[in-house]
PDB file of C-alpha atoms in Angstrom:
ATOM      1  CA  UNK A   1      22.076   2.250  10.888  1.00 93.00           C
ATOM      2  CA  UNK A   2      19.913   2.205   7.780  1.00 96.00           C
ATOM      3  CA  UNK A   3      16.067   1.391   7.962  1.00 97.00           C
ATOM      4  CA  UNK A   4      12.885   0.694   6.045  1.00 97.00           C
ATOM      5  CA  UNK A   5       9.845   2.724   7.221  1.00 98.00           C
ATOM      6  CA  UNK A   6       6.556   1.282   5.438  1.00 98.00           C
ATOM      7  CA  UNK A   7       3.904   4.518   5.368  1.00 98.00           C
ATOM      8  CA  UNK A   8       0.326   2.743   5.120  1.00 98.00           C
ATOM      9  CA  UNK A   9      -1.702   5.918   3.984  1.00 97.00           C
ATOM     10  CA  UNK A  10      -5.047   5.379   4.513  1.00 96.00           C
ATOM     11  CA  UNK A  11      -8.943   7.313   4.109  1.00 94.00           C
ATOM     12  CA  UNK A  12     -10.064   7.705   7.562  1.00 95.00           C
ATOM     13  CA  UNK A  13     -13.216   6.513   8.450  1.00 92.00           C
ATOM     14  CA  UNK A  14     -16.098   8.135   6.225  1.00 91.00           C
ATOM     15  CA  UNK A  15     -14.482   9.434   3.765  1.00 93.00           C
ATOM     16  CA  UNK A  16     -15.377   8.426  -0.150  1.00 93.00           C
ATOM     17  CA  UNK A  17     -12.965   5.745  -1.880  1.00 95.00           C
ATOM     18  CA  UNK A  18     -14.430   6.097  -5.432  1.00 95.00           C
ATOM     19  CA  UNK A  19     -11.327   4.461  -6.639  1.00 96.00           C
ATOM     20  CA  UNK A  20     -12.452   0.768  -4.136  1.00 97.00           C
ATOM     21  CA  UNK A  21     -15.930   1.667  -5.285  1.00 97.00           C
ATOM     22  CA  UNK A  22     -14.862   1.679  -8.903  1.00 97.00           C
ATOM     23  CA  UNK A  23     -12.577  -1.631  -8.558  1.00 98.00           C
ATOM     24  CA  UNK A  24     -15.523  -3.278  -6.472  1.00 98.00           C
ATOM     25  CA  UNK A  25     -18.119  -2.077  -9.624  1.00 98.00           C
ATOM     26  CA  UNK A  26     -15.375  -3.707 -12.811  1.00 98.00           C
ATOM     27  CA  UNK A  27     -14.965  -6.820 -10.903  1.00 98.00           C
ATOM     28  CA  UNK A  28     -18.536  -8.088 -10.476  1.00 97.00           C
ATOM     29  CA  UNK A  29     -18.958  -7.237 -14.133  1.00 97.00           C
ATOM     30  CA  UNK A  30     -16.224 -10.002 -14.434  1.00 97.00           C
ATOM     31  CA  UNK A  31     -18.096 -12.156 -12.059  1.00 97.00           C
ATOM     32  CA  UNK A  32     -16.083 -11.733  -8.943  1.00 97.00           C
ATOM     33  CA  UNK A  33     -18.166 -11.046  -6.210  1.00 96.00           C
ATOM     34  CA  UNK A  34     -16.916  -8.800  -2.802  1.00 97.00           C
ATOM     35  CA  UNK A  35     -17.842  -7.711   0.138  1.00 97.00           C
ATOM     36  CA  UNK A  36     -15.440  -4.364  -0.149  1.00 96.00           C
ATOM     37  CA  UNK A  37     -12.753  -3.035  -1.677  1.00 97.00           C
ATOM     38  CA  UNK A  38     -10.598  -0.626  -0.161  1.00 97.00           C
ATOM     39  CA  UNK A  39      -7.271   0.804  -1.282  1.00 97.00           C
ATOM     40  CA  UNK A  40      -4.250   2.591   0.179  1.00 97.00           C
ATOM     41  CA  UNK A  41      -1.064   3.825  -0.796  1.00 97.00           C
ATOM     42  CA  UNK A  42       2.247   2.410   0.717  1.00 98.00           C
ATOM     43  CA  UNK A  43       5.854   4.710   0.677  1.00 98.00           C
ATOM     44  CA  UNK A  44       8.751   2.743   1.754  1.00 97.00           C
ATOM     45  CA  UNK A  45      11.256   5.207   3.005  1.00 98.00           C
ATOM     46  CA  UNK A  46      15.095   3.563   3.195  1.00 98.00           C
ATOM     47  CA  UNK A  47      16.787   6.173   5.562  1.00 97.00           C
ATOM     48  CA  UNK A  48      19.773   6.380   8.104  1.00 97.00           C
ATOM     49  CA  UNK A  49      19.176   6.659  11.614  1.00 96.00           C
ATOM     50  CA  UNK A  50      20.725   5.881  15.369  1.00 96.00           C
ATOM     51  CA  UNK A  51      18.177   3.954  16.243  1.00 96.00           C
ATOM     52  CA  UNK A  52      14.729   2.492  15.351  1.00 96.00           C
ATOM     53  CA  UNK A  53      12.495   4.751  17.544  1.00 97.00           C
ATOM     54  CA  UNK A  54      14.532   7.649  15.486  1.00 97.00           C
ATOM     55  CA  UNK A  55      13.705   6.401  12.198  1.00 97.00           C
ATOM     56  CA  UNK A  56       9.685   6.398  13.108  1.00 98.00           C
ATOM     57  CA  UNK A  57       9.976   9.783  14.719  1.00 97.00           C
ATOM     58  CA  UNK A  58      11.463  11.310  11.828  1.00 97.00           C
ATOM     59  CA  UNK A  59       9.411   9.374   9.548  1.00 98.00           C
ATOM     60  CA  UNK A  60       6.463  10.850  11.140  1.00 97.00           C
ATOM     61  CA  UNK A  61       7.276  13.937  10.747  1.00 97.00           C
ATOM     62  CA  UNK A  62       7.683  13.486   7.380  1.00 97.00           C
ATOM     63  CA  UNK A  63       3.988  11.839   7.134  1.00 97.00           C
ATOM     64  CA  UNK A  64       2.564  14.760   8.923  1.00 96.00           C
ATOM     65  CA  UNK A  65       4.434  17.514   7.236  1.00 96.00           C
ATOM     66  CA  UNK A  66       4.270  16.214   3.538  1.00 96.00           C
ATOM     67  CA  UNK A  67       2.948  12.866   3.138  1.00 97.00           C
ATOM     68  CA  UNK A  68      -0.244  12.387   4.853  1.00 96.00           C
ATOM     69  CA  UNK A  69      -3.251  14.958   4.481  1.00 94.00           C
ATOM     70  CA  UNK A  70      -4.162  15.040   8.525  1.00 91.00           C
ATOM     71  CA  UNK A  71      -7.799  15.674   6.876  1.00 92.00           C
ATOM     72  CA  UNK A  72      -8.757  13.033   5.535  1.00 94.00           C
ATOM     73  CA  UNK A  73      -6.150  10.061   5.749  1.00 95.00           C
ATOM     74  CA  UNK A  74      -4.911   7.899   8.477  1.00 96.00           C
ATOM     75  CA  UNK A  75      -1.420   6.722   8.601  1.00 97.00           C
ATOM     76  CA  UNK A  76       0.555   4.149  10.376  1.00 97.00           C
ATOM     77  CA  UNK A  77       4.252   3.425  10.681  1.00 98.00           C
ATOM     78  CA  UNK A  78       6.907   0.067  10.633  1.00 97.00           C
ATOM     79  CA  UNK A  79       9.967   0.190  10.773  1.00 98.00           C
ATOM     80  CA  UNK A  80      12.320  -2.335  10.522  1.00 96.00           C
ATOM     81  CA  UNK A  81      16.311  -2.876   9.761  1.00 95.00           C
ATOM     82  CA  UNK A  82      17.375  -2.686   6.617  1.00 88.00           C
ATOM     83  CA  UNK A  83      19.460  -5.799   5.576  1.00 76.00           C
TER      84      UNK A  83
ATOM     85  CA  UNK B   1     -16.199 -17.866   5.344  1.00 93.00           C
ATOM     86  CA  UNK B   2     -14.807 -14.146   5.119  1.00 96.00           C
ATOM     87  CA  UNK B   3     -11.593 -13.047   3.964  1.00 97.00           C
ATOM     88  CA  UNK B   4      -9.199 -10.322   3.606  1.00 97.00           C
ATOM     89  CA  UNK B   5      -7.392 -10.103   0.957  1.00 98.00           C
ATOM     90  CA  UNK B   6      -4.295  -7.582   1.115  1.00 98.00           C
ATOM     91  CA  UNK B   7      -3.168  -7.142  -2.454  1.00 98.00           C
ATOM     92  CA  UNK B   8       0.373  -4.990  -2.934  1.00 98.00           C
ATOM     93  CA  UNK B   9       0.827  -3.428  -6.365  1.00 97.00           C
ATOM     94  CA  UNK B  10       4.877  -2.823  -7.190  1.00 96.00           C
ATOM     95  CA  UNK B  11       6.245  -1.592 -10.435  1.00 94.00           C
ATOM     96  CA  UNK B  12       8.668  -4.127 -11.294  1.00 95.00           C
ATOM     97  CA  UNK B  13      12.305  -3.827 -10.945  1.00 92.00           C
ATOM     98  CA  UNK B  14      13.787  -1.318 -13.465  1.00 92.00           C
ATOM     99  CA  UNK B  15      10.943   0.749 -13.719  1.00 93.00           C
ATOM    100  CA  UNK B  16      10.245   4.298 -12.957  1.00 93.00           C
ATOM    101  CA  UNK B  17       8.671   5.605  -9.576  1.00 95.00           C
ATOM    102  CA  UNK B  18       8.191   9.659 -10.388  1.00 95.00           C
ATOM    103  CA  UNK B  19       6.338   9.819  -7.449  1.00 96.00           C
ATOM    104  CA  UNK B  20       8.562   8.214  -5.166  1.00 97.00           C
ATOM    105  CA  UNK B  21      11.225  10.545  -6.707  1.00 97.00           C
ATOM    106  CA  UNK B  22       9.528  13.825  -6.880  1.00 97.00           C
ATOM    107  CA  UNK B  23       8.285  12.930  -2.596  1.00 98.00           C
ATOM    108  CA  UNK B  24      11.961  12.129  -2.080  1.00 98.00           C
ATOM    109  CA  UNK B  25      13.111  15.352  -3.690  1.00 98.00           C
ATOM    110  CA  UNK B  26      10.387  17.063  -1.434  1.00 98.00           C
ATOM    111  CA  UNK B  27      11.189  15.659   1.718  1.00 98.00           C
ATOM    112  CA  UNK B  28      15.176  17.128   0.959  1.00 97.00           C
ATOM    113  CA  UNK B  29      13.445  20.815   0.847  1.00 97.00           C
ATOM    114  CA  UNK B  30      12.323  20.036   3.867  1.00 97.00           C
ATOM    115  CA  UNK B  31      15.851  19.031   5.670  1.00 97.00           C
ATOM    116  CA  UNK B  32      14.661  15.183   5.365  1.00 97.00           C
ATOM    117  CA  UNK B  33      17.248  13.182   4.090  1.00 96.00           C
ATOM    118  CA  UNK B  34      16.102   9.435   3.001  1.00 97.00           C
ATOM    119  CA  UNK B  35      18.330   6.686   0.503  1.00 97.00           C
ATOM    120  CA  UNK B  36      15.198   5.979  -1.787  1.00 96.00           C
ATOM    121  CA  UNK B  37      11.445   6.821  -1.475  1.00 97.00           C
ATOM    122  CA  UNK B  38       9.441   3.801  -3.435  1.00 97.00           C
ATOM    123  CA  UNK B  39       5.552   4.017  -3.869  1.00 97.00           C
ATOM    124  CA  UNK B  40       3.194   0.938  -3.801  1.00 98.00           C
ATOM    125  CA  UNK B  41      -0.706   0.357  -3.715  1.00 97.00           C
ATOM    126  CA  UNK B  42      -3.039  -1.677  -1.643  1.00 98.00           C
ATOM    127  CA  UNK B  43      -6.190  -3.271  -2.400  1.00 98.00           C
ATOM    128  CA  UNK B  44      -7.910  -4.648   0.572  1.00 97.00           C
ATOM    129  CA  UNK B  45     -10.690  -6.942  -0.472  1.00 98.00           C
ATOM    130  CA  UNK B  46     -12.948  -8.679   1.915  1.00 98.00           C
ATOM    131  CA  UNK B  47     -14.956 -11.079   0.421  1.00 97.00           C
ATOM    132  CA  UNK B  48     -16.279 -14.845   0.479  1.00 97.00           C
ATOM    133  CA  UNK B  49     -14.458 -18.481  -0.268  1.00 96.00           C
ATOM    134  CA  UNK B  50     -14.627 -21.887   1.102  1.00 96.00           C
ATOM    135  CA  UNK B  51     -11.083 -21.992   2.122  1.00 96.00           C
ATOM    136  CA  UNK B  52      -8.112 -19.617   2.215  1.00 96.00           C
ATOM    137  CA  UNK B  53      -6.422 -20.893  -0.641  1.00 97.00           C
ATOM    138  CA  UNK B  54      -9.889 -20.396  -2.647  1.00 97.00           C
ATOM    139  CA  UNK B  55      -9.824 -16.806  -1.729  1.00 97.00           C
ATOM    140  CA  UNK B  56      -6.275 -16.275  -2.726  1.00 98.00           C
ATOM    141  CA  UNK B  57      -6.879 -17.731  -6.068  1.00 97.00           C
ATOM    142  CA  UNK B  58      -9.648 -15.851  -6.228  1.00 97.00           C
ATOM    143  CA  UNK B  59      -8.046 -12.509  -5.906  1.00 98.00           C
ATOM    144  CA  UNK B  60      -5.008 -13.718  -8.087  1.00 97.00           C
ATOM    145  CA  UNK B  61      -7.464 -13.967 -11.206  1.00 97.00           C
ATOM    146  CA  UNK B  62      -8.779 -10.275 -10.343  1.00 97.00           C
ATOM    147  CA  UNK B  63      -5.069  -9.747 -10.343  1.00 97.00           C
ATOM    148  CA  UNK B  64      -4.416 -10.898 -13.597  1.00 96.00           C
ATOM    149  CA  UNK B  65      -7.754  -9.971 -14.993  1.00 96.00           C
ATOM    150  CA  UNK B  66      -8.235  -6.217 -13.726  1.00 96.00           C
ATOM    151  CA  UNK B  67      -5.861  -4.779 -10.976  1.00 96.00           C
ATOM    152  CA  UNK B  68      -2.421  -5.564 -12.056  1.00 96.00           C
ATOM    153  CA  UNK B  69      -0.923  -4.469 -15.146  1.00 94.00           C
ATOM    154  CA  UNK B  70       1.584  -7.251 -15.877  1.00 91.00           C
ATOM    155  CA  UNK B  71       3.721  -5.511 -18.062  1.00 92.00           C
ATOM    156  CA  UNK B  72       4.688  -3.250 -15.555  1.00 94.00           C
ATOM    157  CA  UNK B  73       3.650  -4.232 -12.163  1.00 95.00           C
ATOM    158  CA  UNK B  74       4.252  -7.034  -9.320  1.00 96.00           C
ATOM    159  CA  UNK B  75       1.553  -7.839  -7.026  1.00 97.00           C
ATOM    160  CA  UNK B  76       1.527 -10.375  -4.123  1.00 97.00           C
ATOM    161  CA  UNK B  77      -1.154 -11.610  -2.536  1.00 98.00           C
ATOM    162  CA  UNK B  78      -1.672 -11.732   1.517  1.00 97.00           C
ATOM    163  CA  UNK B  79      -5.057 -13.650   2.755  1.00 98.00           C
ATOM    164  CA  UNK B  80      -6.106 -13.429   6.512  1.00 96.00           C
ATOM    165  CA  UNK B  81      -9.756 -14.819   8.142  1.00 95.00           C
ATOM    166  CA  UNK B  82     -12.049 -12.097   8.484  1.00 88.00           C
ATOM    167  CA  UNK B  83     -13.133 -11.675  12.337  1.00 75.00           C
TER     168      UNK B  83
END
């Protein structure tokens, strides 16, 4: 069966995000005001598994093992069936 | 009233991902096999508009204006309330 795993990487909590802080700075020199910007990174992994709970267990080793940094981001998993 | 705004940044179809390739490449070394590896970006903005469809229009100008390079990117545009 062949899936789609969506990585969300994430800062965790804390940590700097000079590259929201910049966005947040260029667009109220536009004139758009905001409360926050934040940004993330998304990896959308198409891969063959048996089952769904397979796909997210190997995906997360692959997050912990290459993708994330367990320092200093926070990631989550979905995982649904590729059409 | 507060929004999020959840902005996804895609290259379009056609172009190159090297980082999607080069992590797909990596996760191989590592006995990971996967079909494609494909690398977006998130902006999450939180900020204020009288209605959800002022937000989102909102954020489509900042789109257009600052965050999105048309030439080579696709962005779309997801607005929930802000608890």
């Amino acid at each position: 069966m062949q899936y789609q795993a969506t990585v969300k990487i994430e800062q965790k909590p804390g940590m700097l995000d000079p590259e929201g802080t910049t966005v947040k700075r260029a667009l109220e020199h536009l004139g758009y005001a905001s409360e926050s910007v934040k940004t993330a990174k998304l990896f959308e992994i198409v891969l063959e598994a048996e089952s769904a709970s397979a796909a997210k267990q190997q995906v997360d080793e692959m997050c912990q093992k290459l993708i994330a940094n367990p320092i200093v981001d926070k990631y989550s998993i979905e995982i649904e069936e590729k059409k």
